[in-house]
């Protein structure tokens, strides 16, 4: 699993966030996606990171501008009950 953070210019409201999230969900098998117009960021969790070219192919037609990406490994954090039940 990887976490991909996209720096995106042009998002101004929650509808902009939804527009980006919907476009990414339609194009890639994301496990989770969330956007913040105030930070100018979108974060995706997925099995394999898409190429910069693939991201541009999805984001450019939306009218927003992809400025850059950061890809890092993602490990799911243990759930709340893990501390009670441990790993058996």
Tab-separated table of N, CA, C and O in Angstrom:
chain	number	residue	atom	x	y	z
A	1	UNK	N	0.844	-1.181	0.000
A	1	UNK	CA	0.000	0.000	0.000
A	1	UNK	C	0.893	1.248	0.000
A	1	UNK	O	1.944	1.255	0.617
A	2	UNK	N	0.409	2.273	-0.692
A	2	UNK	CA	1.133	3.537	-0.735
A	2	UNK	C	0.167	4.691	-0.442
A	2	UNK	O	-1.031	4.582	-0.670
A	3	UNK	N	0.753	5.743	0.080
A	3	UNK	CA	0.026	6.995	0.298
A	3	UNK	C	0.584	7.995	-0.699
A	3	UNK	O	1.802	8.229	-0.731
A	4	UNK	N	-0.296	8.531	-1.538
A	4	UNK	CA	0.118	9.513	-2.536
A	4	UNK	C	-0.538	10.843	-2.184
A	4	UNK	O	-1.757	10.924	-2.078
A	5	UNK	N	0.274	11.862	-1.967
A	5	UNK	CA	-0.222	13.198	-1.675
A	5	UNK	C	-0.009	14.052	-2.918
A	5	UNK	O	1.103	14.129	-3.443
A	6	UNK	N	-1.083	14.659	-3.385
A	6	UNK	CA	-1.044	15.497	-4.582
A	6	UNK	C	-1.183	16.953	-4.169
A	6	UNK	O	-2.058	17.291	-3.366
A	7	UNK	N	-0.327	17.815	-4.693
A	7	UNK	CA	-0.491	19.254	-4.497
A	7	UNK	C	-1.286	19.751	-5.705
A	7	UNK	O	-0.840	19.597	-6.843
A	8	UNK	N	-2.467	20.332	-5.418
A	8	UNK	CA	-3.375	20.740	-6.485
A	8	UNK	C	-3.772	22.197	-6.307
A	8	UNK	O	-4.236	22.588	-5.237
A	9	UNK	N	-3.590	22.982	-7.356
A	9	UNK	CA	-4.016	24.384	-7.361
A	9	UNK	C	-5.420	24.490	-7.946
A	9	UNK	O	-5.777	23.739	-8.853
A	10	UNK	N	-6.185	25.429	-7.423
A	10	UNK	CA	-7.481	25.747	-8.009
A	10	UNK	C	-8.684	25.316	-7.202
A	10	UNK	O	-9.794	25.726	-7.503
A	11	UNK	N	-8.489	24.489	-6.173
A	11	UNK	CA	-9.634	24.087	-5.349
A	11	UNK	C	-10.012	25.253	-4.434
A	11	UNK	O	-9.151	25.812	-3.752
A	12	UNK	N	-11.296	25.607	-4.426
A	12	UNK	CA	-11.732	26.760	-3.642
A	12	UNK	C	-12.800	26.418	-2.603
A	12	UNK	O	-13.104	27.250	-1.753
A	13	UNK	N	-13.381	25.215	-2.686
A	13	UNK	CA	-14.481	24.891	-1.778
A	13	UNK	C	-14.635	23.373	-1.661
A	13	UNK	O	-13.907	22.613	-2.309
A	14	UNK	N	-15.605	22.943	-0.875
A	14	UNK	CA	-15.829	21.511	-0.688
A	14	UNK	C	-16.325	20.832	-1.962
A	14	UNK	O	-16.071	19.644	-2.179
A	15	UNK	N	-17.001	21.566	-2.839
A	15	UNK	CA	-17.428	20.989	-4.115
A	15	UNK	C	-16.214	20.702	-5.001
A	15	UNK	O	-16.184	19.706	-5.728
A	16	UNK	N	-15.213	21.555	-4.939
A	16	UNK	CA	-13.966	21.313	-5.673
A	16	UNK	C	-13.305	20.033	-5.161
A	16	UNK	O	-12.815	19.212	-5.950
A	17	UNK	N	-13.275	19.876	-3.845
A	17	UNK	CA	-12.710	18.668	-3.247
A	17	UNK	C	-13.445	17.430	-3.757
A	17	UNK	O	-12.818	16.440	-4.148
A	18	UNK	N	-14.765	17.489	-3.762
A	18	UNK	CA	-15.582	16.359	-4.216
A	18	UNK	C	-15.319	16.052	-5.694
A	18	UNK	O	-15.263	14.888	-6.089
A	19	UNK	N	-15.161	17.084	-6.496
A	19	UNK	CA	-14.890	16.910	-7.925
A	19	UNK	C	-13.583	16.145	-8.139
A	19	UNK	O	-13.523	15.191	-8.928
A	20	UNK	N	-12.532	16.535	-7.438
A	20	UNK	CA	-11.239	15.854	-7.524
A	20	UNK	C	-11.366	14.416	-7.011
A	20	UNK	O	-10.902	13.472	-7.651
A	21	UNK	N	-11.998	14.240	-5.848
A	21	UNK	CA	-12.147	12.901	-5.264
A	21	UNK	C	-12.893	11.972	-6.216
A	21	UNK	O	-12.488	10.820	-6.411
A	22	UNK	N	-13.980	12.451	-6.806
A	22	UNK	CA	-14.772	11.635	-7.731
A	22	UNK	C	-13.960	11.253	-8.964
A	22	UNK	O	-14.032	10.110	-9.431
A	23	UNK	N	-13.193	12.175	-9.508
A	23	UNK	CA	-12.377	11.895	-10.689
A	23	UNK	C	-11.324	10.829	-10.385
A	23	UNK	O	-11.098	9.917	-11.182
A	24	UNK	N	-10.699	10.927	-9.213
A	24	UNK	CA	-9.680	9.952	-8.841
A	24	UNK	C	-10.285	8.579	-8.555
A	24	UNK	O	-9.729	7.555	-8.948
A	25	UNK	N	-11.448	8.555	-7.897
A	25	UNK	CA	-12.131	7.272	-7.630
A	25	UNK	C	-12.516	6.571	-8.933
A	25	UNK	O	-12.451	5.351	-9.028
A	26	UNK	N	-12.932	7.343	-9.919
A	26	UNK	CA	-13.350	6.771	-11.205
A	26	UNK	C	-12.155	6.235	-11.995
A	26	UNK	O	-12.308	5.294	-12.779
A	27	UNK	N	-10.975	6.798	-11.789
A	27	UNK	CA	-9.809	6.434	-12.598
A	27	UNK	C	-8.901	5.383	-11.962
A	27	UNK	O	-8.228	4.646	-12.667
A	28	UNK	N	-8.881	5.337	-10.620
A	28	UNK	CA	-7.941	4.454	-9.925
A	28	UNK	C	-8.664	3.657	-8.844
A	28	UNK	O	-9.642	4.139	-8.262
A	29	UNK	N	-8.146	2.462	-8.520
A	29	UNK	CA	-8.758	1.647	-7.460
A	29	UNK	C	-8.308	2.114	-6.068
A	29	UNK	O	-7.573	1.425	-5.369
A	30	UNK	N	-8.755	3.288	-5.667
A	30	UNK	CA	-8.325	3.858	-4.389
A	30	UNK	C	-9.041	3.176	-3.236
A	30	UNK	O	-10.209	2.796	-3.336
A	31	UNK	N	-8.326	3.017	-2.135
A	31	UNK	CA	-8.919	2.506	-0.894
A	31	UNK	C	-9.555	3.664	-0.135
A	31	UNK	O	-10.571	3.518	0.514
A	32	UNK	N	-8.886	4.831	-0.217
A	32	UNK	CA	-9.365	6.032	0.466
A	32	UNK	C	-8.825	7.246	-0.278
A	32	UNK	O	-7.697	7.234	-0.749
A	33	UNK	N	-9.644	8.288	-0.374
A	33	UNK	CA	-9.194	9.544	-0.969
A	33	UNK	C	-9.852	10.689	-0.215
A	33	UNK	O	-11.025	10.612	0.143
A	34	UNK	N	-9.081	11.725	0.077
A	34	UNK	CA	-9.637	12.918	0.715
A	34	UNK	C	-8.861	14.137	0.232
A	34	UNK	O	-7.676	14.052	-0.066
A	35	UNK	N	-9.573	15.245	0.150
A	35	UNK	CA	-8.976	16.494	-0.344
A	35	UNK	C	-9.214	17.622	0.645
A	35	UNK	O	-10.190	17.603	1.405
A	36	UNK	N	-8.341	18.600	0.607
A	36	UNK	CA	-8.473	19.806	1.413
A	36	UNK	C	-8.189	21.007	0.526
A	36	UNK	O	-7.057	21.183	0.060
A	37	UNK	N	-9.227	21.816	0.294
A	37	UNK	CA	-9.004	23.002	-0.538
A	37	UNK	C	-8.154	24.037	0.193
A	37	UNK	O	-7.419	24.794	-0.432
A	38	UNK	N	-8.222	24.064	1.522
A	38	UNK	CA	-7.426	25.038	2.271
A	38	UNK	C	-5.940	24.706	2.219
A	38	UNK	O	-5.103	25.604	2.197
A	39	UNK	N	-5.606	23.423	2.194
A	39	UNK	CA	-4.206	23.005	2.095
A	39	UNK	C	-3.756	22.867	0.641
A	39	UNK	O	-2.560	22.800	0.375
A	40	UNK	N	-4.716	22.757	-0.281
A	40	UNK	CA	-4.372	22.527	-1.679
A	40	UNK	C	-3.812	21.135	-1.890
A	40	UNK	O	-2.911	20.938	-2.698
A	41	UNK	N	-4.355	20.159	-1.119
A	41	UNK	CA	-3.838	18.800	-1.162
A	41	UNK	C	-4.946	17.766	-1.304
A	41	UNK	O	-6.049	17.953	-0.799
A	42	UNK	N	-4.586	16.676	-1.949
A	42	UNK	CA	-5.421	15.486	-2.004
A	42	UNK	C	-4.546	14.316	-1.607
A	42	UNK	O	-3.399	14.213	-2.047
A	43	UNK	N	-5.079	13.438	-0.760
A	43	UNK	CA	-4.345	12.262	-0.322
A	43	UNK	C	-5.108	11.015	-0.736
A	43	UNK	O	-6.318	10.929	-0.512
A	44	UNK	N	-4.386	10.070	-1.344
A	44	UNK	CA	-4.979	8.797	-1.759
A	44	UNK	C	-4.208	7.654	-1.106
A	44	UNK	O	-2.988	7.719	-0.985
A	45	UNK	N	-4.942	6.615	-0.734
A	45	UNK	CA	-4.345	5.365	-0.283
A	45	UNK	C	-4.736	4.326	-1.326
A	45	UNK	O	-5.922	4.160	-1.631
A	46	UNK	N	-3.726	3.630	-1.893
A	46	UNK	CA	-4.006	2.616	-2.897
A	46	UNK	C	-2.864	1.614	-2.966
A	46	UNK	O	-1.818	1.811	-2.353
A	47	UNK	N	-3.080	0.526	-3.687
A	47	UNK	CA	-2.094	-0.547	-3.775
A	47	UNK	C	-0.814	-0.097	-4.470
A	47	UNK	O	0.278	-0.360	-3.993
A	48	UNK	N	-0.949	0.547	-5.617
A	48	UNK	CA	0.205	0.976	-6.404
A	48	UNK	C	0.041	2.434	-6.816
A	48	UNK	O	-1.046	2.845	-7.206
A	49	UNK	N	1.132	3.160	-6.758
A	49	UNK	CA	1.083	4.583	-7.109
A	49	UNK	C	0.935	4.755	-8.622
A	49	UNK	O	1.657	4.128	-9.384
A	50	UNK	N	-0.003	5.591	-9.044
A	50	UNK	CA	-0.105	5.902	-10.471
A	50	UNK	C	1.065	6.791	-10.892
A	50	UNK	O	1.654	7.492	-10.067
A	51	UNK	N	1.380	6.766	-12.176
A	51	UNK	CA	2.454	7.624	-12.680
A	51	UNK	C	1.977	9.072	-12.716
A	51	UNK	O	0.775	9.347	-12.701
A	52	UNK	N	2.923	9.977	-12.787
A	52	UNK	CA	2.598	11.402	-12.888
A	52	UNK	C	1.778	11.654	-14.158
A	52	UNK	O	0.853	12.453	-14.172
A	53	UNK	N	2.116	10.940	-15.226
A	53	UNK	CA	1.380	11.078	-16.486
A	53	UNK	C	-0.086	10.660	-16.325
A	53	UNK	O	-0.991	11.341	-16.810
A	54	UNK	N	-0.314	9.539	-15.636
A	54	UNK	CA	-1.689	9.082	-15.397
A	54	UNK	C	-2.466	10.092	-14.556
A	54	UNK	O	-3.642	10.360	-14.819
A	55	UNK	N	-1.810	10.663	-13.562
A	55	UNK	CA	-2.472	11.659	-12.710
A	55	UNK	C	-2.837	12.902	-13.518
A	55	UNK	O	-3.937	13.440	-13.368
A	56	UNK	N	-1.939	13.353	-14.363
A	56	UNK	CA	-2.236	14.516	-15.210
A	56	UNK	C	-3.405	14.207	-16.151
A	56	UNK	O	-4.257	15.064	-16.382
A	57	UNK	N	-3.445	13.002	-16.686
A	57	UNK	CA	-4.521	12.609	-17.595
A	57	UNK	C	-5.888	12.711	-16.907
A	57	UNK	O	-6.880	13.076	-17.528
A	58	UNK	N	-5.935	12.455	-15.603
A	58	UNK	CA	-7.193	12.518	-14.848
A	58	UNK	C	-7.484	13.933	-14.348
A	58	UNK	O	-8.611	14.411	-14.434
A	59	UNK	N	-6.484	14.623	-13.829
A	59	UNK	CA	-6.708	15.916	-13.171
A	59	UNK	C	-6.781	17.087	-14.147
A	59	UNK	O	-7.615	17.979	-13.986
A	60	UNK	N	-5.959	17.101	-15.179
A	60	UNK	CA	-5.943	18.235	-16.109
A	60	UNK	C	-7.319	18.559	-16.702
A	60	UNK	O	-7.705	19.734	-16.739
A	61	UNK	N	-8.100	17.565	-17.145
A	61	UNK	CA	-9.421	17.885	-17.712
A	61	UNK	C	-10.415	18.483	-16.706
A	61	UNK	O	-11.407	19.077	-17.097
A	62	UNK	N	-10.135	18.352	-15.408
A	62	UNK	CA	-11.044	18.901	-14.401
A	62	UNK	C	-10.914	20.411	-14.266
A	62	UNK	O	-11.760	21.052	-13.644
A	63	UNK	N	-9.814	20.971	-14.799
A	63	UNK	CA	-9.610	22.411	-14.679
A	63	UNK	C	-8.711	22.802	-13.518
A	63	UNK	O	-8.377	23.967	-13.350
A	64	UNK	N	-8.303	21.828	-12.723
A	64	UNK	CA	-7.380	22.087	-11.615
A	64	UNK	C	-5.968	21.791	-12.098
A	64	UNK	O	-5.770	21.143	-13.120
A	65	UNK	N	-4.966	22.241	-11.354
A	65	UNK	CA	-3.576	22.077	-11.766
A	65	UNK	C	-2.821	21.206	-10.774
A	65	UNK	O	-2.733	21.551	-9.589
A	66	UNK	N	-2.281	20.097	-11.256
A	66	UNK	CA	-1.439	19.232	-10.438
A	66	UNK	C	-0.040	19.832	-10.413
A	66	UNK	O	0.605	19.977	-11.445
A	67	UNK	N	0.423	20.224	-9.214
A	67	UNK	CA	1.742	20.851	-9.072
A	67	UNK	C	2.829	19.856	-8.696
A	67	UNK	O	3.989	20.091	-8.962
A	68	UNK	N	2.454	18.768	-8.047
A	68	UNK	CA	3.462	17.800	-7.628
A	68	UNK	C	2.848	16.664	-6.847
A	68	UNK	O	1.672	16.716	-6.474
A	69	UNK	N	3.655	15.632	-6.621
A	69	UNK	CA	3.196	14.467	-5.867
A	69	UNK	C	4.270	14.016	-4.888
A	69	UNK	O	5.465	14.224	-5.130
A	70	UNK	N	3.823	13.411	-3.810
A	70	UNK	CA	4.715	12.788	-2.831
A	70	UNK	C	4.162	11.379	-2.605
A	70	UNK	O	2.987	11.223	-2.259
A	71	UNK	N	5.005	10.371	-2.812
A	71	UNK	CA	4.594	8.988	-2.605
A	71	UNK	C	5.408	8.397	-1.470
A	71	UNK	O	6.634	8.553	-1.432
A	72	UNK	N	4.715	7.742	-0.540
A	72	UNK	CA	5.389	7.121	0.589
A	72	UNK	C	4.675	5.825	0.954
A	72	UNK	O	3.493	5.662	0.656
A	73	UNK	N	5.384	4.899	1.582
A	73	UNK	CA	4.740	3.655	2.005
A	73	UNK	C	3.631	3.954	3.014
A	73	UNK	O	3.714	4.924	3.770
A	74	UNK	N	2.606	3.108	3.000
A	74	UNK	CA	1.491	3.295	3.936
A	74	UNK	C	1.256	1.999	4.676
A	74	UNK	O	1.144	0.939	4.071
A	75	UNK	N	1.208	2.086	5.987
A	75	UNK	CA	0.849	0.944	6.815
A	75	UNK	C	-0.336	1.352	7.659
A	75	UNK	O	-0.317	2.395	8.303
A	76	UNK	N	-1.350	0.503	7.611
A	76	UNK	CA	-2.545	0.789	8.391
A	76	UNK	C	-2.196	0.777	9.869
A	76	UNK	O	-1.503	-0.116	10.356
A	77	UNK	N	-2.670	1.765	10.573
A	77	UNK	CA	-2.424	1.851	12.004
A	77	UNK	C	-3.299	0.819	12.718
A	77	UNK	O	-4.415	0.550	12.291
A	78	UNK	N	-2.793	0.256	13.824
A	78	UNK	CA	-3.626	-0.696	14.568
A	78	UNK	C	-4.901	-0.017	15.062
A	78	UNK	O	-4.876	1.164	15.422
A	79	UNK	N	-5.971	-0.742	15.054
A	79	UNK	CA	-7.249	-0.207	15.503
A	79	UNK	C	-7.287	0.032	16.999
A	79	UNK	O	-6.391	-0.374	17.744
A	80	UNK	N	-8.330	0.675	17.450
A	80	UNK	CA	-8.505	1.011	18.860
A	80	UNK	C	-8.453	-0.223	19.751
A	80	UNK	O	-7.842	-0.221	20.806
A	81	UNK	N	-9.070	-1.314	19.306
A	81	UNK	CA	-9.173	-2.502	20.148
A	81	UNK	C	-7.914	-3.346	20.145
A	81	UNK	O	-7.783	-4.270	20.946
A	82	UNK	N	-6.957	-3.058	19.291
A	82	UNK	CA	-5.706	-3.828	19.245
A	82	UNK	C	-4.984	-3.764	20.585
A	82	UNK	O	-4.360	-4.745	21.004
A	83	UNK	N	-5.071	-2.639	21.276
A	83	UNK	CA	-4.389	-2.518	22.565
A	83	UNK	C	-5.053	-3.383	23.630
A	83	UNK	O	-4.405	-3.786	24.596
A	84	UNK	N	-6.329	-3.700	23.460
A	84	UNK	CA	-7.031	-4.537	24.425
A	84	UNK	C	-6.845	-6.023	24.146
A	84	UNK	O	-6.735	-6.832	25.050
A	85	UNK	N	-6.839	-6.383	22.873
A	85	UNK	CA	-6.848	-7.791	22.493
A	85	UNK	C	-5.485	-8.282	22.025
A	85	UNK	O	-5.242	-9.468	21.971
A	86	UNK	N	-4.620	-7.363	21.634
A	86	UNK	CA	-3.291	-7.743	21.166
A	86	UNK	C	-3.338	-8.560	19.897
A	86	UNK	O	-4.382	-8.821	19.332
A	87	UNK	N	-2.192	-8.963	19.440
A	87	UNK	CA	-2.097	-9.805	18.242
A	87	UNK	C	-1.950	-11.251	18.678
A	87	UNK	O	-0.934	-11.636	19.199
A	88	UNK	N	-2.975	-12.035	18.475
A	88	UNK	CA	-2.938	-13.448	18.886
A	88	UNK	C	-2.785	-14.330	17.697
A	88	UNK	O	-3.138	-14.091	16.629
